[in-house]
Amino acid sequence: MFHAHGDWFFTRLPDGAVRIQRGTPPETGSSGAPMTVDIDPHTWASAVASVTAVGETAETHRAALALHQQPAEVDPVARAKAAYSCYGDVAGWKNFRGDPMPRWEDLGEKIQNCWIAASAAAASHRPAEPDDGGAELT
């Protein structure tokens, strides 16, 4: 747990999410109703804090800025599942042939790897280029 000025508490939850809470520390079991926000474990978020006795200095600002500019770690499978789910929602859970889409778990490894690669390409904004004009995937 991390505590910041003004009774702000930051806690990593077992599933990887981050809980931000203002008020009484979570472990006290207080009956008060603190303000609480949970950030999903796959959502990128950053926090910049000054931790010196004199407050923010040029040195602490540069250190915080360097930390802030690091790329977020992303679970490529979770991103691919999210893309697949979005496609399903938009397409009425029908594939390009009009057949019902299978659950992610029922897709073959090759198709899952295609979704992983495609979602990574979309996230990095690099254009994908077809290699063989659309070979049949199984």
Short mmCIF file of N, CA and C in Angstrom, two decimals, residues 2 14 19 21 24 31-32 34 36 45 60 62 70-71 76 79 83 85 93-96 100 104 108 119 121 124:
data_model
loop_
_atom_site.label_atom_id
_atom_site.label_comp_id
_atom_site.label_asym_id
_atom_site.label_seq_id
_atom_site.Cartn_x
_atom_site.Cartn_y
_atom_site.Cartn_z
N PHE A 2 0.45 2.26 -0.69
CA PHE A 2 1.15 3.54 -0.75
C PHE A 2 0.19 4.59 -0.23
N PRO A 14 -5.35 -8.31 -5.59
CA PRO A 14 -4.86 -9.63 -6.01
C PRO A 14 -4.95 -9.88 -7.52
N ARG A 19 -6.47 -0.10 -6.48
CA ARG A 19 -7.54 0.59 -5.77
C ARG A 19 -6.99 1.92 -5.26
N GLN A 21 -8.12 5.03 -2.94
CA GLN A 21 -9.14 5.28 -1.91
C GLN A 21 -8.75 6.52 -1.13
N THR A 24 -10.17 6.69 5.28
CA THR A 24 -9.54 5.80 6.25
C THR A 24 -8.77 4.69 5.54
N SER A 31 -16.01 1.98 9.38
CA SER A 31 -17.36 1.94 8.84
C SER A 31 -17.66 3.16 7.98
N GLY A 32 -16.72 4.11 7.91
CA GLY A 32 -16.92 5.29 7.07
C GLY A 32 -17.02 4.89 5.61
N PRO A 34 -15.47 5.79 2.43
CA PRO A 34 -14.47 6.54 1.70
C PRO A 34 -14.75 6.54 0.20
N THR A 36 -13.76 5.64 -3.35
CA THR A 36 -12.94 4.54 -3.86
C THR A 36 -13.09 4.41 -5.37
N ALA A 45 -2.47 3.38 -16.53
CA ALA A 45 -2.65 4.58 -15.72
C ALA A 45 -1.29 4.98 -15.19
N THR A 60 13.42 15.58 -9.03
CA THR A 60 12.30 14.65 -8.84
C THR A 60 11.33 14.72 -10.00
N ARG A 62 12.14 15.33 -13.18
CA ARG A 62 12.74 14.57 -14.29
C ARG A 62 12.60 13.06 -14.05
N GLN A 70 7.59 5.70 -19.72
CA GLN A 70 7.85 4.30 -20.04
C GLN A 70 6.59 3.67 -20.63
N PRO A 71 6.76 2.77 -21.58
CA PRO A 71 5.57 2.12 -22.14
C PRO A 71 4.89 1.23 -21.11
N PRO A 76 -0.70 -9.36 -24.14
CA PRO A 76 -1.12 -9.49 -25.53
C PRO A 76 -2.33 -10.39 -25.73
N ARG A 79 -5.43 -8.38 -24.68
CA ARG A 79 -5.75 -7.39 -25.72
C ARG A 79 -6.41 -8.09 -26.91
N ALA A 83 -10.17 -7.51 -28.47
CA ALA A 83 -10.42 -7.21 -29.88
C ALA A 83 -11.42 -8.20 -30.48
N SER A 85 -13.68 -9.93 -28.87
CA SER A 85 -14.99 -9.64 -28.28
C SER A 85 -15.64 -8.42 -28.94
N TRP A 93 -21.86 -11.41 -33.41
CA TRP A 93 -21.27 -12.72 -33.11
C TRP A 93 -21.40 -13.69 -34.28
N LYS A 94 -21.26 -13.12 -35.51
CA LYS A 94 -21.20 -13.91 -36.74
C LYS A 94 -19.84 -13.64 -37.38
N ASN A 95 -19.21 -14.70 -37.93
CA ASN A 95 -17.93 -14.49 -38.61
C ASN A 95 -18.16 -13.92 -40.00
N PHE A 96 -17.08 -13.75 -40.78
CA PHE A 96 -17.21 -13.12 -42.10
C PHE A 96 -18.04 -13.96 -43.06
N PRO A 100 -21.97 -18.57 -36.84
CA PRO A 100 -21.74 -18.15 -35.45
C PRO A 100 -20.25 -18.19 -35.10
N TRP A 104 -13.59 -17.72 -27.66
CA TRP A 104 -12.14 -17.57 -27.78
C TRP A 104 -11.44 -18.90 -27.49
N GLY A 108 -8.79 -22.20 -32.79
CA GLY A 108 -7.52 -22.90 -32.89
C GLY A 108 -6.37 -21.96 -32.51
N SER A 119 -4.07 -7.50 -33.09
CA SER A 119 -4.34 -6.50 -32.04
C SER A 119 -3.07 -5.77 -31.65
N ALA A 121 -0.57 -5.12 -33.77
CA ALA A 121 -0.34 -4.19 -34.87
C ALA A 121 -1.24 -2.97 -34.75
N SER A 124 -0.02 -0.64 -32.04
CA SER A 124 1.21 0.08 -32.35
C SER A 124 1.04 1.00 -33.55
#
